[in-house]
Coordinates of N, CA, C and O in Angstrom, one line a residue:
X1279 N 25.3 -11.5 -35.6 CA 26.4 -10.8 -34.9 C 26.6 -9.3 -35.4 O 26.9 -8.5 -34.6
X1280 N 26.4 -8.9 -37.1 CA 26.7 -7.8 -37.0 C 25.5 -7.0 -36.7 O 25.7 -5.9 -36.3
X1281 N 24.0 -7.5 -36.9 CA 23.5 -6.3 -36.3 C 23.0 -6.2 -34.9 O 22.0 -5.6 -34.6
X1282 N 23.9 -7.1 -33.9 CA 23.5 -6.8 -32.7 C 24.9 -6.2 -32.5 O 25.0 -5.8 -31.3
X1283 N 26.2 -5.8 -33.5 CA 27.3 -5.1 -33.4 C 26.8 -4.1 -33.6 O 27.0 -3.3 -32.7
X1284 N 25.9 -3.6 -34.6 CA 25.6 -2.3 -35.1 C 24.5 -1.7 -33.8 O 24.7 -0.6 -33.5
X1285 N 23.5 -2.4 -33.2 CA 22.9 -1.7 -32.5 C 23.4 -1.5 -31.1 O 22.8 -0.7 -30.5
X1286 N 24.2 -2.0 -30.7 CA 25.2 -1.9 -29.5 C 26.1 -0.4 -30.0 O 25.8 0.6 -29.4
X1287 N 27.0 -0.2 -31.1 CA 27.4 0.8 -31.5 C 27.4 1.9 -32.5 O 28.3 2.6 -32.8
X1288 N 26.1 1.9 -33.0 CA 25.4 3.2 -33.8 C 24.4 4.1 -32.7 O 23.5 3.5 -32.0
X1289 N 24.7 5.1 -32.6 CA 23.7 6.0 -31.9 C 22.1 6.0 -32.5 O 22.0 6.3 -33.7
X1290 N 21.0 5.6 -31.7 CA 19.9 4.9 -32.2 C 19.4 5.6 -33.1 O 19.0 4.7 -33.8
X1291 N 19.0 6.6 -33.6 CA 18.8 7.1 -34.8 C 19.4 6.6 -35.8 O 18.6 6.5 -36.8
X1292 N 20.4 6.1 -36.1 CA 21.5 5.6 -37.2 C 21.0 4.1 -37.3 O 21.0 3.6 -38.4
X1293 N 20.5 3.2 -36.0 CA 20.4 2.7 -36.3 C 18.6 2.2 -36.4 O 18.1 1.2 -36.9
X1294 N 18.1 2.9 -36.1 CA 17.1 2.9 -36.4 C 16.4 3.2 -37.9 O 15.4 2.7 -38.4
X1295 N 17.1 4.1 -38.2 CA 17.2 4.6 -40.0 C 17.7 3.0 -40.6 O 17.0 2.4 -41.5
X1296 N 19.0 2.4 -40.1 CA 19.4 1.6 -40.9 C 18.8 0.2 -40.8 O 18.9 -0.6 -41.7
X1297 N 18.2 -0.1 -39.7 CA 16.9 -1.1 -39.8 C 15.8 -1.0 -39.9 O 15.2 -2.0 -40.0
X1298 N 14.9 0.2 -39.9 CA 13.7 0.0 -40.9 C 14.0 1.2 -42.4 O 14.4 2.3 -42.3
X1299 N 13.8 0.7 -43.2 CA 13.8 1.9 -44.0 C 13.3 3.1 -44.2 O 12.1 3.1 -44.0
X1300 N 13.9 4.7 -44.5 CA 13.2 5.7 -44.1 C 12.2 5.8 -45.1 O 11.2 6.3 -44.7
X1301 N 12.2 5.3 -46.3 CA 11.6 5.9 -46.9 C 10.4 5.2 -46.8 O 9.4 5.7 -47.3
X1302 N 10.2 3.9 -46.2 CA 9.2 2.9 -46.0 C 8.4 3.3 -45.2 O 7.1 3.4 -45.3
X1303 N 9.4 3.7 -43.8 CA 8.7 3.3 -42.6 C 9.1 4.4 -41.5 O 10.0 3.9 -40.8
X1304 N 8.6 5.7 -41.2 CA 8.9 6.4 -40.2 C 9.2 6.4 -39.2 O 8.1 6.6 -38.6
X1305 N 10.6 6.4 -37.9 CA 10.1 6.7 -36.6 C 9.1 7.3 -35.9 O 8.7 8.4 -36.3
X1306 N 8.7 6.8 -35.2 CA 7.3 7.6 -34.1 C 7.3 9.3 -33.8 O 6.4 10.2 -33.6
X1307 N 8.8 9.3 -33.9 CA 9.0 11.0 -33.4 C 9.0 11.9 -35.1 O 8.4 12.9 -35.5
X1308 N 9.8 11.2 -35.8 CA 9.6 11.8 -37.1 C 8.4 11.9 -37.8 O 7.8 10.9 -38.3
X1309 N 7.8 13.3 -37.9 CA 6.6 13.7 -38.2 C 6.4 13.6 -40.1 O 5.4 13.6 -40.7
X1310 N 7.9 13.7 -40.7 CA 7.5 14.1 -42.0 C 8.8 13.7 -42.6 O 9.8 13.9 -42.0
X1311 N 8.8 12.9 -44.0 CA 10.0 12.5 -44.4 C 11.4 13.7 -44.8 O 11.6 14.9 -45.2
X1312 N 12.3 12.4 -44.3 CA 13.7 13.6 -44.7 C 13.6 14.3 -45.7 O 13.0 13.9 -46.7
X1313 N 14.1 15.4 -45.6 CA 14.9 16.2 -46.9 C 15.9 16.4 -47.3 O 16.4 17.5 -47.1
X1314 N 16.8 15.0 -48.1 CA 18.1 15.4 -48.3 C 18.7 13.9 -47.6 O 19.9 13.5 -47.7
X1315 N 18.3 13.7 -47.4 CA 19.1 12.3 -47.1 C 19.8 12.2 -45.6 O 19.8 13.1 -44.8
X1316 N 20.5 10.9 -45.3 CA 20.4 10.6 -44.1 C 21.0 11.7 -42.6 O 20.8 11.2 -41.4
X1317 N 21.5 12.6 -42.7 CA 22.3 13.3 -42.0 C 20.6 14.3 -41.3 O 20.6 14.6 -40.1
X1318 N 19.2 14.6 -42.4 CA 18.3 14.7 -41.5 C 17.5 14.4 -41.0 O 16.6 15.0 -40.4
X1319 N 17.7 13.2 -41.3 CA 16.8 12.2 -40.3 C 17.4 12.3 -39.1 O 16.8 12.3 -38.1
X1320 N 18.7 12.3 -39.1 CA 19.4 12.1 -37.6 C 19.4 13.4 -36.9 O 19.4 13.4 -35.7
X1321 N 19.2 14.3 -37.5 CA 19.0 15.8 -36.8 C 17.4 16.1 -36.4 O 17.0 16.7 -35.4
X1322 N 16.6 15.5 -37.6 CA 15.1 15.3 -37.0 C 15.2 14.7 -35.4 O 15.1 15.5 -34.4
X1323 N 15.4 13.4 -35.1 CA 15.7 12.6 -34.3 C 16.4 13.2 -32.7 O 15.9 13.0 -31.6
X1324 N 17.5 13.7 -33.1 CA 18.3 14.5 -32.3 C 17.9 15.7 -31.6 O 18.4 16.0 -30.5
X1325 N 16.7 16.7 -32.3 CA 15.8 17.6 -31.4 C 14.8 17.4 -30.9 O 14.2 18.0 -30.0
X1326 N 14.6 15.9 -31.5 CA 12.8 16.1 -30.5 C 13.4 15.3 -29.4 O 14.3 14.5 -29.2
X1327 N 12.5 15.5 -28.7 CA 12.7 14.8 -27.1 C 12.4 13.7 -27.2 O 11.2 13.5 -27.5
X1328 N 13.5 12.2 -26.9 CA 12.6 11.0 -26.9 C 12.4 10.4 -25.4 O 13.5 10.4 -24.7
X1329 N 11.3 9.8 -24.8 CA 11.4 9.9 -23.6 C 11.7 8.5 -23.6 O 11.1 7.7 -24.3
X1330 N 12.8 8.2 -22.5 CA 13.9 7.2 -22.3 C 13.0 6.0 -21.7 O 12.9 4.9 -22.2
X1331 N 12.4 6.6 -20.4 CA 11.7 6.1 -20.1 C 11.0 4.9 -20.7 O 11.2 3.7 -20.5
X1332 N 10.2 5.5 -21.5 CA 9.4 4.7 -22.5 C 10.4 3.2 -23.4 O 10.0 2.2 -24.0
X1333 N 11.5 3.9 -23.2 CA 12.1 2.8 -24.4 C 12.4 2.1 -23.2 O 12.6 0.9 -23.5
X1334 N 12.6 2.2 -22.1 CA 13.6 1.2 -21.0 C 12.3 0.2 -20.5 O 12.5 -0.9 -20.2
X1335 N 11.1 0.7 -20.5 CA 9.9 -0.3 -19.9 C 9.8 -1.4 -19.7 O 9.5 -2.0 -18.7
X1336 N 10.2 -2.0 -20.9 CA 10.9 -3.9 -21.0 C 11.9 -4.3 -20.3 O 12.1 -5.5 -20.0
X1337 N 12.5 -3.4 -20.0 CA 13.7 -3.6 -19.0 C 13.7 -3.7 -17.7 O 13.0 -2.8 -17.4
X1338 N 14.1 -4.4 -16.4 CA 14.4 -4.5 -15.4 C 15.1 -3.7 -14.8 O 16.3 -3.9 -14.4
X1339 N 14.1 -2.2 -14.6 CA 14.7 -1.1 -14.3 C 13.5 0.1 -13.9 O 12.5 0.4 -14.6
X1340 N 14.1 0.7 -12.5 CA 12.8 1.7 -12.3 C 13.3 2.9 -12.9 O 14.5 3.1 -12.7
X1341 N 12.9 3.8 -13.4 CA 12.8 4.6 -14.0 C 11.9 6.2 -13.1 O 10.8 6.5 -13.1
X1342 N 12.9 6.5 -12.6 CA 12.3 7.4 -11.8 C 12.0 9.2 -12.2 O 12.9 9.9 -12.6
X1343 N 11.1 9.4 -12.0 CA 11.0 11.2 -12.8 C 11.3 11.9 -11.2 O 10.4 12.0 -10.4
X1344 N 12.4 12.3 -11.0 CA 11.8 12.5 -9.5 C 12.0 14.3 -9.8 O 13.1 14.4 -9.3
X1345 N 11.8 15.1 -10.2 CA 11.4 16.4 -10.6 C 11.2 17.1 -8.7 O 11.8 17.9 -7.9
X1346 N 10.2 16.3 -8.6 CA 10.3 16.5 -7.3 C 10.9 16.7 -6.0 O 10.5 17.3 -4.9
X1347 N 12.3 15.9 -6.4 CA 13.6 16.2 -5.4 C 14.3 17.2 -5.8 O 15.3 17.6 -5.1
X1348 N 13.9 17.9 -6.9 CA 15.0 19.0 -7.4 C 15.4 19.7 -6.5 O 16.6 19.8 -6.6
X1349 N 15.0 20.1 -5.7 CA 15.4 21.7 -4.5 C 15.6 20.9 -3.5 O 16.6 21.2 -2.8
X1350 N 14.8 19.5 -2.8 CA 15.3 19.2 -1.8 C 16.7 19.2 -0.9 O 17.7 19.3 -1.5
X1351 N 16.7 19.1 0.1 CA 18.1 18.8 0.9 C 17.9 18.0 2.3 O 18.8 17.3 2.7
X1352 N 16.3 18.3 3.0 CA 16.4 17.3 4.0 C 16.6 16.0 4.0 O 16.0 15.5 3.0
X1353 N 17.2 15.3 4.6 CA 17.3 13.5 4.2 C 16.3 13.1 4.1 O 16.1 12.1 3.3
X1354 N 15.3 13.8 5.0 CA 14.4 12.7 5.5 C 13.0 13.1 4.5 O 12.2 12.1 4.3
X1355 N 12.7 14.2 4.1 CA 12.2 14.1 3.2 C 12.7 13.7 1.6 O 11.9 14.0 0.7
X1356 N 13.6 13.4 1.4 CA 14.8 12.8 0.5 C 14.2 11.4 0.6 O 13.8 10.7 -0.3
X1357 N 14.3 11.0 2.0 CA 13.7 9.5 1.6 C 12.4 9.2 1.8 O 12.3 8.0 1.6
X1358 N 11.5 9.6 2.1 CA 9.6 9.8 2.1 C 9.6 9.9 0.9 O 9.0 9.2 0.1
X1359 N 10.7 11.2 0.3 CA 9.8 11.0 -1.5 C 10.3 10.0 -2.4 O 9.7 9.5 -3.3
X1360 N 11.7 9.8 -2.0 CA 12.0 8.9 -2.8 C 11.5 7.9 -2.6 O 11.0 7.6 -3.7
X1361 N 11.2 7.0 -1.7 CA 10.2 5.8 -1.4 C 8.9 6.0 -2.2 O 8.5 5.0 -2.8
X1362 N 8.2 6.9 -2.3 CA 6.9 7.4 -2.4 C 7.2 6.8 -4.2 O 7.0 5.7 -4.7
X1363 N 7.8 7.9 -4.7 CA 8.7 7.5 -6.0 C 8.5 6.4 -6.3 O 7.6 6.1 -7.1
X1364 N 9.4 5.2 -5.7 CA 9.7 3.9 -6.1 C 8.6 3.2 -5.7 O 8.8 2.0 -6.0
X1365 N 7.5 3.4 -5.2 CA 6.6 2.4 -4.6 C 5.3 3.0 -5.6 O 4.2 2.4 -5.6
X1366 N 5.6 4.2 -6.4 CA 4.1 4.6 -7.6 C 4.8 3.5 -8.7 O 4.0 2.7 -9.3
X1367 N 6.2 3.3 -8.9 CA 6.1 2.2 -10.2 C 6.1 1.1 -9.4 O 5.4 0.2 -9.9
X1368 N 6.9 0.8 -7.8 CA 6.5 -0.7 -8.3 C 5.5 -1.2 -7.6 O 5.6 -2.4 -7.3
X1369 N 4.3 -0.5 -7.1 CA 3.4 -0.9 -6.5 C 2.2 0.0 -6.7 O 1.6 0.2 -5.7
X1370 N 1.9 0.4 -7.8 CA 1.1 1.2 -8.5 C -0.3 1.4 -7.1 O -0.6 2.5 -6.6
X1371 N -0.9 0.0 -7.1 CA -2.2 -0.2 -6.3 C -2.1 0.1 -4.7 O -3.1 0.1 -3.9
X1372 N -0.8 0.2 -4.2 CA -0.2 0.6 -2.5 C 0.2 1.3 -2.3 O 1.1 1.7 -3.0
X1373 N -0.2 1.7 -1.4 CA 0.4 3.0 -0.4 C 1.8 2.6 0.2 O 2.1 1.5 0.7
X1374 N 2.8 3.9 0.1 CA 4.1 3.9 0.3 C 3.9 3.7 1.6 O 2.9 4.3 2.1
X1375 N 4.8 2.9 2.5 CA 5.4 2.7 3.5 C 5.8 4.5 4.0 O 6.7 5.1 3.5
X1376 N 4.8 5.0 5.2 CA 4.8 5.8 5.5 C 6.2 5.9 6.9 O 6.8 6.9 7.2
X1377 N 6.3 5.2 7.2 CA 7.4 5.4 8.3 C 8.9 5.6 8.0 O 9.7 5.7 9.0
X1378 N 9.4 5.7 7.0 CA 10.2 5.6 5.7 C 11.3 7.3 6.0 O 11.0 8.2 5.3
X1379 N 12.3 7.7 6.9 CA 12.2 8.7 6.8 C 13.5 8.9 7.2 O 13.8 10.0 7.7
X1380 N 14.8 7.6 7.2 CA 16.1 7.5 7.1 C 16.2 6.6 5.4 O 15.3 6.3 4.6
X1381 N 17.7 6.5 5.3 CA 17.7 6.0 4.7 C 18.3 4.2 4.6 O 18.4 3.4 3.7
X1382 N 18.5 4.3 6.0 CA 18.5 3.0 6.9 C 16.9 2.4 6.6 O 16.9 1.4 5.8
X1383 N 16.1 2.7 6.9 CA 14.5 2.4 6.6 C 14.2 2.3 5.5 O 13.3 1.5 5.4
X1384 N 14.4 3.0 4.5 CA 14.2 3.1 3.2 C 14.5 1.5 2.4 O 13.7 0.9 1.7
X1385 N 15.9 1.2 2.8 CA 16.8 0.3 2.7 C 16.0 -1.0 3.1 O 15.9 -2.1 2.5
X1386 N 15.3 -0.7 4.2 CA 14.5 -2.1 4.7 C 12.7 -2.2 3.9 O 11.8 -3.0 4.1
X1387 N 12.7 -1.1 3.3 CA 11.6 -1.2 2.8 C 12.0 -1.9 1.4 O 11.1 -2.2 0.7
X1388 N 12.9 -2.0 1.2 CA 13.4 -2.4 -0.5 C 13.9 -3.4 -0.7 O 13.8 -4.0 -1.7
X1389 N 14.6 -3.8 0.3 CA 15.2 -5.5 0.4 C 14.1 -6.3 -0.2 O 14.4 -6.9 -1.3
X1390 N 13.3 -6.5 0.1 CA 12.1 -7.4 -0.6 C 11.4 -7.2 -1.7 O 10.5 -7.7 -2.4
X1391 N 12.1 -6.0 -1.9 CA 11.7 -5.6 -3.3 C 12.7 -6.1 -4.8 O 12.4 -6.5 -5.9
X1392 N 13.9 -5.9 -4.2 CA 15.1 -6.2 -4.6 C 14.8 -7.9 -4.9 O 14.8 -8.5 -6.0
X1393 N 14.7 -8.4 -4.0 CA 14.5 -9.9 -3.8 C 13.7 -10.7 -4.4 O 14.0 -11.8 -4.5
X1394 N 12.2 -10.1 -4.9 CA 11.2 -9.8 -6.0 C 11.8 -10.2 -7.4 O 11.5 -11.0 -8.3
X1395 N 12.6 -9.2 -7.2 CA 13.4 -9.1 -8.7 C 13.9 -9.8 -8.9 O 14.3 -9.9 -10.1
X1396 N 14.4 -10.8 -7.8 CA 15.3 -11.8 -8.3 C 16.9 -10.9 -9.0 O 17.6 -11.6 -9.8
X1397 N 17.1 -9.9 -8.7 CA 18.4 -9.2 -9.2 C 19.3 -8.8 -7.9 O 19.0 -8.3 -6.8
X1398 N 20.8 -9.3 -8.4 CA 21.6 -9.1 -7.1 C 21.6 -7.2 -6.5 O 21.7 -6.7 -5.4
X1399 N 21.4 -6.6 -7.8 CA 20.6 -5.1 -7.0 C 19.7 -4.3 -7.9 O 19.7 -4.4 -9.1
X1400 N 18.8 -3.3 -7.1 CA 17.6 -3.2 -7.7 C 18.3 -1.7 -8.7 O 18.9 -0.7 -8.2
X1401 N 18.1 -1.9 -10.1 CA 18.3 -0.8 -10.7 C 17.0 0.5 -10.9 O 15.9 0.6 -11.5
X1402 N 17.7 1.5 -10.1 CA 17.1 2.7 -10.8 C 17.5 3.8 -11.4 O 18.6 4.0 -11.0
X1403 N 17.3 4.7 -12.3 CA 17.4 5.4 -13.3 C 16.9 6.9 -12.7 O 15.8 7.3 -12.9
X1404 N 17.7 7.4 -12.1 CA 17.0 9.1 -11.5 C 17.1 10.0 -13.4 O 18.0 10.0 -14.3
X1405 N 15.8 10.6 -13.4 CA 15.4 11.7 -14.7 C 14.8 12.9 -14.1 O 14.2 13.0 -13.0
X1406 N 15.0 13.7 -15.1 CA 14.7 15.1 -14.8 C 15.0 15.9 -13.3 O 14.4 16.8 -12.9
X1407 N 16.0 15.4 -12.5 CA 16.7 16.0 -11.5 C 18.5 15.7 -11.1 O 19.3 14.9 -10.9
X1408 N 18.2 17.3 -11.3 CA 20.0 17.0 -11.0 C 20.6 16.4 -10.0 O 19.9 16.1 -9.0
X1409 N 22.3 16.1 -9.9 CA 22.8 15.4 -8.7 C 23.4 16.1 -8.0 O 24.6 16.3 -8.0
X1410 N 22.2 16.7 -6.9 CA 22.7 17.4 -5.9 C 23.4 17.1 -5.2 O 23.4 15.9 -5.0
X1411 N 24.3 17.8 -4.3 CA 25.1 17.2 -3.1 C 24.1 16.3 -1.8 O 24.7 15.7 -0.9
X1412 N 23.0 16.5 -1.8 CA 22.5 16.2 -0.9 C 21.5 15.1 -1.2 O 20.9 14.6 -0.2
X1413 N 21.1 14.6 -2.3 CA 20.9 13.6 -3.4 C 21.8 12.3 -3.3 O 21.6 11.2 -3.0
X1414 N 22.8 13.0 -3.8 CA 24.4 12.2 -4.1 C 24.5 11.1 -2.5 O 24.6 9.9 -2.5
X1415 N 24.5 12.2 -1.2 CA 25.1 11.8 -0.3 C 24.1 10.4 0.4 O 24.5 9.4 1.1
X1416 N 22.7 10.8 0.0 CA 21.6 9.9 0.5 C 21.9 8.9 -0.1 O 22.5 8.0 0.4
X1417 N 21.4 8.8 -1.9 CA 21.4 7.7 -2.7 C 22.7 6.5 -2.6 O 22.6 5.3 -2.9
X1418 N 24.2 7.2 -2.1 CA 25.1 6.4 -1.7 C 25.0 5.3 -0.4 O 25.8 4.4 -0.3
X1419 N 23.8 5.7 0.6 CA 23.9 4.9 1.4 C 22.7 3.7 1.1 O 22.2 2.8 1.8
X1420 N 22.4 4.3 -0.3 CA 21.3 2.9 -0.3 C 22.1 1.9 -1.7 O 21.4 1.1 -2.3
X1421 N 23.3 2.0 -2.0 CA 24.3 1.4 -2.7 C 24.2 -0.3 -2.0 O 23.7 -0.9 -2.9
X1422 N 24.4 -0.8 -1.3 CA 24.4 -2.3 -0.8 C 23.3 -2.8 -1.4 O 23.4 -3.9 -1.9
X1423 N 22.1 -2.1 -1.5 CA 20.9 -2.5 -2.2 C 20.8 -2.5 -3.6 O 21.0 -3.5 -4.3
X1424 N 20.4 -1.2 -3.9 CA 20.3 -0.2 -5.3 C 21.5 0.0 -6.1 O 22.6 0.1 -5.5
X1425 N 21.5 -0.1 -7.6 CA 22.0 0.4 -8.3 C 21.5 1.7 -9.0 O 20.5 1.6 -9.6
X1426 N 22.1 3.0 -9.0 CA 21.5 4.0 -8.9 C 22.0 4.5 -10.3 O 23.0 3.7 -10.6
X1427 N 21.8 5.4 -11.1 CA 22.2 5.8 -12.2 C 21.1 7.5 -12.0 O 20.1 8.0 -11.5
X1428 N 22.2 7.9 -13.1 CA 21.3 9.6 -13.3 C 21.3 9.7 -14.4 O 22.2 9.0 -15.0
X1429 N 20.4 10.5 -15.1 CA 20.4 10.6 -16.5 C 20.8 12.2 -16.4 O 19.9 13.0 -16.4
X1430 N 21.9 12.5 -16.4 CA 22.8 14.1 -16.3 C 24.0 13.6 -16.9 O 24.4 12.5 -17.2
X1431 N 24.6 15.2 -17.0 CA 25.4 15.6 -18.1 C 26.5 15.6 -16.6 O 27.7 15.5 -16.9
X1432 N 26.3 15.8 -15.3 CA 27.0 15.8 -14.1 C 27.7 14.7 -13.9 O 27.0 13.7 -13.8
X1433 N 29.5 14.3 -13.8 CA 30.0 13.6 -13.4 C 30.0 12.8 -12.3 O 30.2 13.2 -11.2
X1434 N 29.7 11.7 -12.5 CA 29.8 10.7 -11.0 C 30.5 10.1 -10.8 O 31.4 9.7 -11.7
X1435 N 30.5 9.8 -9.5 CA 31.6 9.2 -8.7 C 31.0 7.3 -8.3 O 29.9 7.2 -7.7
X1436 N 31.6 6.2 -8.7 CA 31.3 4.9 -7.9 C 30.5 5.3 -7.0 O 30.6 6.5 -6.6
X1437 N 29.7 4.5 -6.4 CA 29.0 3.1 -7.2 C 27.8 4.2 -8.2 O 27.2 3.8 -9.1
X1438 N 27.8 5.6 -7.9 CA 26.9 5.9 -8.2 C 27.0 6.0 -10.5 O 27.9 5.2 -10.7
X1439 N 26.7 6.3 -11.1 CA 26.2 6.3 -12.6 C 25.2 7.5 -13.1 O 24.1 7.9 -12.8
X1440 N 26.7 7.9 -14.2 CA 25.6 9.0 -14.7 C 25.8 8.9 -16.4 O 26.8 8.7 -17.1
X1441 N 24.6 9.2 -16.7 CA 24.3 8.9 -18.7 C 23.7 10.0 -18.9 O 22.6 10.3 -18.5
X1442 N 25.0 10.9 -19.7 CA 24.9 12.2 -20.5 C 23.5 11.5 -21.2 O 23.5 10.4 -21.6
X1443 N 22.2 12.5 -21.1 CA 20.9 12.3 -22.1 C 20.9 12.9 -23.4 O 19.8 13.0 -24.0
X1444 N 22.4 13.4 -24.0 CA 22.5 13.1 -25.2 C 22.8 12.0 -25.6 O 22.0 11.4 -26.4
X1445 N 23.8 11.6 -25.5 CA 25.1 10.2 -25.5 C 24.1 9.3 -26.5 O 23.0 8.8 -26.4
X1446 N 25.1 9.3 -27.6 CA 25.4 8.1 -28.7 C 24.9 6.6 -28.1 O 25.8 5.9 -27.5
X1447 N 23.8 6.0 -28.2 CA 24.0 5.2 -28.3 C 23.1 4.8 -26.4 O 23.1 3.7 -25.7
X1448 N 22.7 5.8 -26.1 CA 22.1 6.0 -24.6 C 21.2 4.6 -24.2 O 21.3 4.2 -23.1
X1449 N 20.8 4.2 -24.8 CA 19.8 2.8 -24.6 C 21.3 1.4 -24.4 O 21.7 0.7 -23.4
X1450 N 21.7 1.5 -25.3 CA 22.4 0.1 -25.5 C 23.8 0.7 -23.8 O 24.3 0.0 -22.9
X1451 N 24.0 2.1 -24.0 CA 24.9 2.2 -22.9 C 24.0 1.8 -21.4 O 24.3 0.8 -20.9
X1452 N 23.4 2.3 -21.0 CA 22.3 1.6 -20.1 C 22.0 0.1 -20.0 O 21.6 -0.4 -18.9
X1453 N 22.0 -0.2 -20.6 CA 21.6 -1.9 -21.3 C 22.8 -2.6 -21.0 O 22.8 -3.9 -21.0
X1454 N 23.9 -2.0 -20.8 CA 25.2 -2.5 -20.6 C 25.8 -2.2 -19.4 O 26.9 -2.8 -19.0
X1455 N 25.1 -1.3 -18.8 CA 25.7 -0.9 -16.9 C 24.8 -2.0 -16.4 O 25.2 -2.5 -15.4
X1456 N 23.0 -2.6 -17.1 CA 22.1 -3.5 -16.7 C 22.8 -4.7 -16.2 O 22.5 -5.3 -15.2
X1457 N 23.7 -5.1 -17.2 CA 24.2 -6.5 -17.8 C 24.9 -6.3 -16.4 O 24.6 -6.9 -15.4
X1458 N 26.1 -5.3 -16.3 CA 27.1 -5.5 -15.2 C 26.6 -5.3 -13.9 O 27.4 -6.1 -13.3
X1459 N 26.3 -5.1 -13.5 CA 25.0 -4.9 -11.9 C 25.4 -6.4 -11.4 O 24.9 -6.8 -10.3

């Protein structure tokens, strides 16, 4: 109980230092041991980029880079790429459902995907693109389906979710909107 207390509430660096030892055993991102004791390990940790992605894999969760919607605003190519998106992770070997170009359709291409999962809704994780107004307005009509989340520092509004990509503790907070879904 306490170290599934401690990794629920230590920001993962802290706890990462405090379950394997530094002096033993280095994180992946840390290139060279501390100097000075624990405060820079956590600052080592804290600048380099760790990709979220990668830690969420095991998880029952798509993880979307959509970089690619950044500038968008048409719907309809809003939902071509976002389908296109969701169908490179979860169907690596198929071609996206080309007819795909409401988000009524989108919706019908995903139910069975959802259902796959065996999860009352399908979680995904938008990275590297902000929550544009025209983002926001789409991804809410696929809410009956999807559980949508952003990894931004931008405020959201129900059902939609957003996780500052600095935030204390960013894995276990994620891991815990998982649980409530």
């Amino acid at each position: 109980k306490v170290i599934w207390n401690c990794a629920e509430n230590l920001p993962y660096p802290e706890f990462h230092e405090a379950w394997h030892n530094p002096l033993a055993t280095l994180h992946p991102e840390v290139t060279e041991q501390p100097q000075g004791g624990h405060n820079s390990t956590v600052d080592s940790l804290e600048t380099q980029p760790i990709d979220i992605c990668l830690q969420l894999q095991n998880l029952p969760i798509f993880c979307l880079d959509a970089t690619i919607l950044t500038d968008e605003t048409d719907p309809s190519e809003i939902a071509q790429t976002l389908c296109q998106i969701i169908w490179e992770k979860a169907f690596p070997d198929k071609d996206y459902p080309k007819e795909v170009t409401t988000a009524s359709k989108l919706r019908e291409q995903l139910k069975p995907l959802k259902l796959s999962q065996n999860l009352p809704k399908l979680p995904i994780l938008i990275t590297h693109c902000h929550p544009r107004t025209e983002l926001i307005v789409f991804c809410r009509k696929l809410t009956n389906l999807v559980a949508i989340a952003w990894l931004t520092d931008h405020p959201l509004e129900a059902p939609l979710k957003g996780f500052p990509p600095h935030q204390p503790n960013l894995i276990s907070a994620i891991e815990t909107w998982l649980e409530e879904i």
